[in-house]
PDB file of C-alpha atoms in Angstrom:
ATOM      1  CA  MET A   1      -0.269  -0.420   0.067  1.00 40.00           C
ATOM      2  CA  LYS A   2       3.070   2.381   0.130  1.00 40.00           C
ATOM      3  CA  PRO A   3       3.254   3.434  -3.170  1.00 38.00           C
ATOM      4  CA  LEU A   4      -0.762   3.633  -3.166  1.00 42.00           C
ATOM      5  CA  ILE A   5       0.031   6.165   0.460  1.00 43.00           C
ATOM      6  CA  ALA A   6       2.411   7.897  -1.414  1.00 43.00           C
ATOM      7  CA  ILE A   7       0.773   9.392  -4.889  1.00 44.00           C
ATOM      8  CA  ALA A   8      -1.974  10.100  -2.680  1.00 49.00           C
ATOM      9  CA  ALA A   9       0.102  12.142  -1.060  1.00 47.00           C
ATOM     10  CA  ALA A  10       2.315  13.651  -4.212  1.00 45.00           C
ATOM     11  CA  GLY A  11      -1.670  14.228  -5.062  1.00 47.00           C
ATOM     12  CA  ILE A  12      -2.751  16.225  -2.373  1.00 45.00           C
ATOM     13  CA  ALA A  13       0.480  18.114  -2.951  1.00 43.00           C
ATOM     14  CA  VAL A  14       0.185  19.308  -6.146  1.00 42.00           C
ATOM     15  CA  LEU A  15      -3.248  20.520  -5.193  1.00 40.00           C
ATOM     16  CA  THR A  16      -1.959  22.124  -2.672  1.00 38.00           C
ATOM     17  CA  LEU A  17      -0.493  25.331  -4.638  1.00 36.00           C
ATOM     18  CA  ALA A  18      -3.266  25.307  -6.278  1.00 35.00           C
ATOM     19  CA  GLY A  19      -5.514  24.332  -6.817  1.00 32.00           C
ATOM     20  CA  CYS A  20     -12.656  13.457 -19.441  1.00 28.00           C
ATOM     21  CA  GLY A  21      -9.960  10.631 -20.271  1.00 30.00           C
ATOM     22  CA  SER A  22      -8.381  11.382 -24.032  1.00 33.00           C
ATOM     23  CA  GLU A  23      -6.772   8.689 -25.727  1.00 36.00           C
ATOM     24  CA  LYS A  24      -3.526   6.858 -24.755  1.00 41.00           C
ATOM     25  CA  GLU A  25      -0.822   9.540 -26.363  1.00 44.00           C
ATOM     26  CA  PRO A  26       2.423   7.726 -28.295  1.00 49.00           C
ATOM     27  CA  ALA A  27       5.017   6.389 -25.767  1.00 52.00           C
ATOM     28  CA  ARG A  28       7.677   8.885 -24.651  1.00 53.00           C
ATOM     29  CA  SER A  29      11.030   8.282 -22.852  1.00 60.00           C
ATOM     30  CA  PRO A  30      10.909   9.339 -19.515  1.00 54.00           C
ATOM     31  CA  GLU A  31      12.777  13.151 -20.593  1.00 60.00           C
ATOM     32  CA  GLU A  32       9.849  13.611 -22.808  1.00 63.00           C
ATOM     33  CA  GLN A  33       7.220  13.481 -20.478  1.00 56.00           C
ATOM     34  CA  ALA A  34       8.827  15.730 -17.767  1.00 58.00           C
ATOM     35  CA  SER A  35       9.535  18.094 -20.938  1.00 65.00           C
ATOM     36  CA  VAL A  36       6.070  18.239 -21.610  1.00 63.00           C
ATOM     37  CA  ALA A  37       4.625  17.728 -18.558  1.00 64.00           C
ATOM     38  CA  LYS A  38       7.043  21.330 -17.748  1.00 65.00           C
ATOM     39  CA  GLN A  39       5.083  22.716 -21.196  1.00 72.00           C
ATOM     40  CA  GLU A  40       1.267  21.816 -19.963  1.00 72.00           C
ATOM     41  CA  VAL A  41       1.961  23.650 -16.585  1.00 69.00           C
ATOM     42  CA  ALA A  42       3.414  26.485 -17.002  1.00 70.00           C
ATOM     43  CA  LYS A  43      -0.264  26.951 -18.678  1.00 71.00           C
ATOM     44  CA  LEU A  44      -1.114  27.271 -15.382  1.00 77.00           C
ATOM     45  CA  GLU A  45      -2.342  30.434 -13.391  1.00 82.00           C
ATOM     46  CA  PRO A  46      -0.792  30.640 -10.691  1.00 84.00           C
ATOM     47  CA  PRO A  47      -2.502  30.934  -7.358  1.00 89.00           C
ATOM     48  CA  GLN A  48      -2.203  33.957  -6.052  1.00 93.00           C
ATOM     49  CA  PRO A  49      -1.524  33.924  -2.160  1.00 95.00           C
ATOM     50  CA  GLY A  50      -3.735  33.936   0.710  1.00 96.00           C
ATOM     51  CA  GLN A  51      -5.561  32.360   2.951  1.00 96.00           C
ATOM     52  CA  TYR A  52      -6.654  28.278   2.025  1.00 95.00           C
ATOM     53  CA  ARG A  53      -8.828  26.111   3.645  1.00 96.00           C
ATOM     54  CA  GLN A  54      -8.361  22.663   1.700  1.00 94.00           C
ATOM     55  CA  THR A  55     -10.889  19.389   2.178  1.00 92.00           C
ATOM     56  CA  VAL A  56     -10.291  15.764   1.326  1.00 89.00           C
ATOM     57  CA  GLU A  57     -12.897  13.559   1.418  1.00 88.00           C
ATOM     58  CA  PHE A  58     -11.939   9.699   0.444  1.00 86.00           C
ATOM     59  CA  THR A  59     -14.668   8.541  -1.787  1.00 86.00           C
ATOM     60  CA  LYS A  60     -13.254   5.199  -2.507  1.00 86.00           C
ATOM     61  CA  PHE A  61     -11.418   2.755  -0.490  1.00 82.00           C
ATOM     62  CA  GLU A  62     -10.943  -0.878  -1.955  1.00 82.00           C
ATOM     63  CA  VAL A  63      -8.725  -2.956  -1.226  1.00 81.00           C
ATOM     64  CA  PRO A  64      -8.687  -7.224  -1.954  1.00 81.00           C
ATOM     65  CA  GLY A  65      -8.079  -9.359   0.750  1.00 80.00           C
ATOM     66  CA  MET A  66      -9.238  -6.817   3.298  1.00 81.00           C
ATOM     67  CA  SER A  67     -11.892  -7.409   5.794  1.00 84.00           C
ATOM     68  CA  LYS A  68     -14.333  -5.135   5.737  1.00 82.00           C
ATOM     69  CA  GLU A  69     -14.678  -4.178   9.257  1.00 87.00           C
ATOM     70  CA  GLY A  70     -11.258  -2.815   8.816  1.00 82.00           C
ATOM     71  CA  ALA A  71     -11.966  -1.436   5.611  1.00 77.00           C
ATOM     72  CA  ALA A  72     -14.746   0.389   7.621  1.00 79.00           C
ATOM     73  CA  GLN A  73     -12.504   1.353  10.599  1.00 83.00           C
ATOM     74  CA  PHE A  74     -10.207   3.477   7.589  1.00 80.00           C
ATOM     75  CA  LYS A  75     -12.954   5.004   5.524  1.00 77.00           C
ATOM     76  CA  THR A  76     -13.967   6.836   9.071  1.00 80.00           C
ATOM     77  CA  MET A  77     -10.860   7.583  10.247  1.00 80.00           C
ATOM     78  CA  MET A  78     -10.017   9.264   6.376  1.00 77.00           C
ATOM     79  CA  ALA A  79     -13.692  10.916   6.887  1.00 77.00           C
ATOM     80  CA  ASN A  80     -12.633  12.750  10.504  1.00 76.00           C
ATOM     81  CA  VAL A  81      -9.794  14.399   8.670  1.00 80.00           C
ATOM     82  CA  PRO A  82     -10.394  18.207   9.279  1.00 88.00           C
ATOM     83  CA  PRO A  83      -9.904  21.074   6.929  1.00 92.00           C
ATOM     84  CA  ARG A  84      -6.353  22.659   6.285  1.00 92.00           C
ATOM     85  CA  THR A  85      -6.132  25.973   6.064  1.00 94.00           C
ATOM     86  CA  TYR A  86      -2.529  27.130   5.343  1.00 93.00           C
ATOM     87  CA  CYS A  87      -1.080  30.743   4.190  1.00 94.00           C
ATOM     88  CA  LEU A  88       0.290  31.148   0.887  1.00 92.00           C
ATOM     89  CA  THR A  89       3.330  32.872   0.163  1.00 92.00           C
ATOM     90  CA  GLN A  90       3.845  35.926  -2.416  1.00 93.00           C
ATOM     91  CA  ALA A  91       7.576  34.089  -2.497  1.00 90.00           C
ATOM     92  CA  GLU A  92       5.561  30.155  -3.344  1.00 89.00           C
ATOM     93  CA  ALA A  93       2.090  31.944  -5.309  1.00 89.00           C
ATOM     94  CA  ASP A  94       5.758  33.120  -7.505  1.00 86.00           C
ATOM     95  CA  LYS A  95       6.059  29.170  -7.869  1.00 82.00           C
ATOM     96  CA  GLY A  96       3.147  28.697 -10.235  1.00 76.00           C
ATOM     97  CA  TYR A  97       3.249  24.612 -10.288  1.00 69.00           C
ATOM     98  CA  LYS A  98       6.491  24.950 -10.620  1.00 61.00           C
ATOM     99  CA  ASP A  99       6.869  22.468  -7.803  1.00 60.00           C
ATOM    100  CA  MET A 100       4.650  19.791  -9.021  1.00 55.00           C
ATOM    101  CA  LEU A 101       7.081  17.167 -10.648  1.00 54.00           C
ATOM    102  CA  ASP A 102       9.457  17.711  -7.672  1.00 55.00           C
ATOM    103  CA  SER A 103       6.353  15.904  -5.222  1.00 56.00           C
ATOM    104  CA  LEU A 104       6.473  12.678  -6.739  1.00 55.00           C
ATOM    105  CA  PRO A 105       7.318   9.193  -4.114  1.00 50.00           C
ATOM    106  CA  GLY A 106      11.422   9.599  -3.903  1.00 52.00           C
ATOM    107  CA  ASP A 107      10.997   6.061  -3.063  1.00 52.00           C
ATOM    108  CA  SER A 108       8.839   5.138  -6.634  1.00 58.00           C
ATOM    109  CA  GLN A 109       9.734   5.442  -9.995  1.00 77.00           C
ATOM    110  CA  CYS A 110       6.724   7.940 -10.881  1.00 79.00           C
ATOM    111  CA  SER A 111       5.529   9.249 -14.586  1.00 79.00           C
ATOM    112  CA  TYR A 112       3.037  11.258 -16.212  1.00 81.00           C
ATOM    113  CA  SER A 113       1.864  10.190 -18.779  1.00 83.00           C
ATOM    114  CA  ARG A 114      -0.178  11.768 -19.185  1.00 86.00           C
ATOM    115  CA  PHE A 115      -0.037  15.982 -18.735  1.00 84.00           C
ATOM    116  CA  ASP A 116      -2.775  17.994 -20.251  1.00 86.00           C
ATOM    117  CA  VAL A 117      -4.225  21.713 -19.228  1.00 84.00           C
ATOM    118  CA  SER A 118      -7.415  23.435 -20.853  1.00 86.00           C
ATOM    119  CA  GLY A 119      -8.024  26.403 -19.927  1.00 85.00           C
ATOM    120  CA  GLY A 120      -7.330  25.715 -16.412  1.00 85.00           C
ATOM    121  CA  THR A 121      -8.454  22.537 -16.915  1.00 89.00           C
ATOM    122  CA  LEU A 122      -6.860  20.022 -15.272  1.00 87.00           C
ATOM    123  CA  ASN A 123      -5.797  15.679 -16.871  1.00 91.00           C
ATOM    124  CA  ALA A 124      -3.683  13.904 -15.389  1.00 88.00           C
ATOM    125  CA  GLN A 125      -2.164  10.725 -15.348  1.00 90.00           C
ATOM    126  CA  LEU A 126       0.785  10.074 -13.367  1.00 86.00           C
ATOM    127  CA  GLU A 127       1.596   6.038 -12.863  1.00 86.00           C
ATOM    128  CA  CYS A 128       5.081   4.750 -10.890  1.00 84.00           C
ATOM    129  CA  LYS A 129       6.244   1.550 -10.340  1.00 82.00           C
ATOM    130  CA  ASP A 130       8.172   0.282  -6.692  1.00 78.00           C
ATOM    131  CA  LYS A 131      11.715  -1.605  -5.772  1.00 79.00           C
ATOM    132  CA  SER A 132       9.281  -4.289  -4.184  1.00 77.00           C
ATOM    133  CA  GLY A 133       6.942  -4.508  -8.054  1.00 75.00           C
ATOM    134  CA  ALA A 134       4.117  -3.435  -7.012  1.00 79.00           C
ATOM    135  CA  LYS A 135       2.647  -0.627  -9.847  1.00 83.00           C
ATOM    136  CA  ALA A 136       0.172   2.183  -9.114  1.00 87.00           C
ATOM    137  CA  MET A 137      -1.374   4.659 -11.039  1.00 90.00           C
ATOM    138  CA  ALA A 138      -3.276   7.962 -10.059  1.00 90.00           C
ATOM    139  CA  THR A 139      -5.581  10.000 -12.489  1.00 93.00           C
ATOM    140  CA  MET A 140      -6.405  13.300 -12.031  1.00 91.00           C
ATOM    141  CA  VAL A 141      -8.809  15.189 -13.350  1.00 94.00           C
ATOM    142  CA  GLY A 142     -10.752  18.587 -12.201  1.00 92.00           C
ATOM    143  CA  THR A 143     -10.638  22.212 -13.010  1.00 92.00           C
ATOM    144  CA  VAL A 144      -7.153  24.698 -10.968  1.00 89.00           C
ATOM    145  CA  SER A 145      -6.963  28.593 -11.169  1.00 91.00           C
ATOM    146  CA  PRO A 146      -5.297  31.376  -9.671  1.00 92.00           C
ATOM    147  CA  GLN A 147      -7.841  31.302  -5.937  1.00 94.00           C
ATOM    148  CA  GLY A 148      -8.049  26.884  -5.932  1.00 92.00           C
ATOM    149  CA  SER A 149      -9.008  23.533  -7.448  1.00 91.00           C
ATOM    150  CA  GLU A 150     -11.622  20.611  -7.663  1.00 94.00           C
ATOM    151  CA  VAL A 151     -10.355  17.742  -9.190  1.00 92.00           C
ATOM    152  CA  ASN A 152     -11.232  14.249  -7.863  1.00 95.00           C
ATOM    153  CA  LEU A 153      -8.150  11.623  -7.752  1.00 92.00           C
ATOM    154  CA  ASP A 154      -8.263   8.253  -8.681  1.00 94.00           C
ATOM    155  CA  MET A 155      -5.717   6.134  -7.033  1.00 91.00           C
ATOM    156  CA  GLU A 156      -5.297   1.746  -8.825  1.00 91.00           C
ATOM    157  CA  GLN A 157      -2.616  -0.289  -7.278  1.00 87.00           C
ATOM    158  CA  SER A 158      -1.098  -3.701  -7.783  1.00 82.00           C
ATOM    159  CA  MET A 159       1.355  -5.366  -5.331  1.00 70.00           C
ATOM    160  CA  PRO A 160       3.198  -8.657  -5.828  1.00 69.00           C
ATOM    161  CA  GLY A 161       1.688 -11.897  -4.327  1.00 70.00           C
ATOM    162  CA  MET A 162      -1.682 -10.426  -5.626  1.00 67.00           C
ATOM    163  CA  GLY A 163      -2.352 -11.370  -9.247  1.00 67.00           C
ATOM    164  CA  GLU A 164      -4.770  -9.081 -11.454  1.00 69.00           C
ATOM    165  CA  ARG A 165      -6.069  -7.651  -8.033  1.00 76.00           C
ATOM    166  CA  MET A 166      -6.293  -3.878  -8.074  1.00 82.00           C
ATOM    167  CA  ALA A 167      -5.995  -2.065  -4.554  1.00 85.00           C
ATOM    168  CA  LYS A 168      -8.331   1.256  -5.297  1.00 88.00           C
ATOM    169  CA  MET A 169      -9.031   5.299  -3.289  1.00 88.00           C
ATOM    170  CA  SER A 170     -10.819   7.772  -4.576  1.00 91.00           C
ATOM    171  CA  MET A 171     -11.084  11.209  -2.871  1.00 91.00           C
ATOM    172  CA  HIS A 172     -12.618  14.614  -4.190  1.00 93.00           C
ATOM    173  CA  MET A 173     -10.261  17.873  -3.414  1.00 91.00           C
ATOM    174  CA  LYS A 174     -10.807  21.308  -2.333  1.00 94.00           C
ATOM    175  CA  THR A 175      -9.061  24.094  -2.180  1.00 93.00           C
ATOM    176  CA  THR A 176     -10.822  26.919  -1.787  1.00 96.00           C
ATOM    177  CA  ARG A 177      -9.089  30.839  -1.546  1.00 96.00           C
ATOM    178  CA  LEU A 178     -10.326  32.626   1.715  1.00 97.00           C
ATOM    179  CA  GLY A 179      -8.766  35.845   1.541  1.00 96.00           C
ATOM    180  CA  ASP A 180      -5.520  37.019   3.119  1.00 96.00           C
ATOM    181  CA  CYS A 181      -3.439  35.351   4.900  1.00 94.00           C
ATOM    182  CA  GLU A 182      -3.994  36.491   7.982  1.00 85.00           C
ATOM    183  CA  SER A 183      -0.869  37.879   9.940  1.00 71.00           C
TER     184      SER A 183
END
């Protein structure tokens, strides 16, 4: 489950600054993928500095072999995650989404297989593998503006020994600018 949680954390990190499926693009080298993603990120209008509130709602959590009680316990724990409020400084806002591509899980080999931005709409797919053989895929679809974001993040992960069974998690993340930062 580690890559799945790491992707969720990366997804949240990506959207902290903010903020469909299309046909699969031709295979690109990691360098070409990074270049395309950087070009797409540059299309996003940077966030305004200020006070933000971020809410995360887990909408799906399925792990093959996990007991119903265990899944219910996780869902209850995630349902009680309070909204997060933070101040985005002018210096952080000036970076725009530059750090977005650098927030990928460190011990996994991750790359974007799709990263499209058009008119404030984000449509991205991230694929990761780790040393254990686990594979994970995350899809982020939503809107990003200088005032916040609203994105659905869907993740699937296979792990060694699971065969074709996949662990699945979905969340809805919303980030809203509340006004200027409190002094």
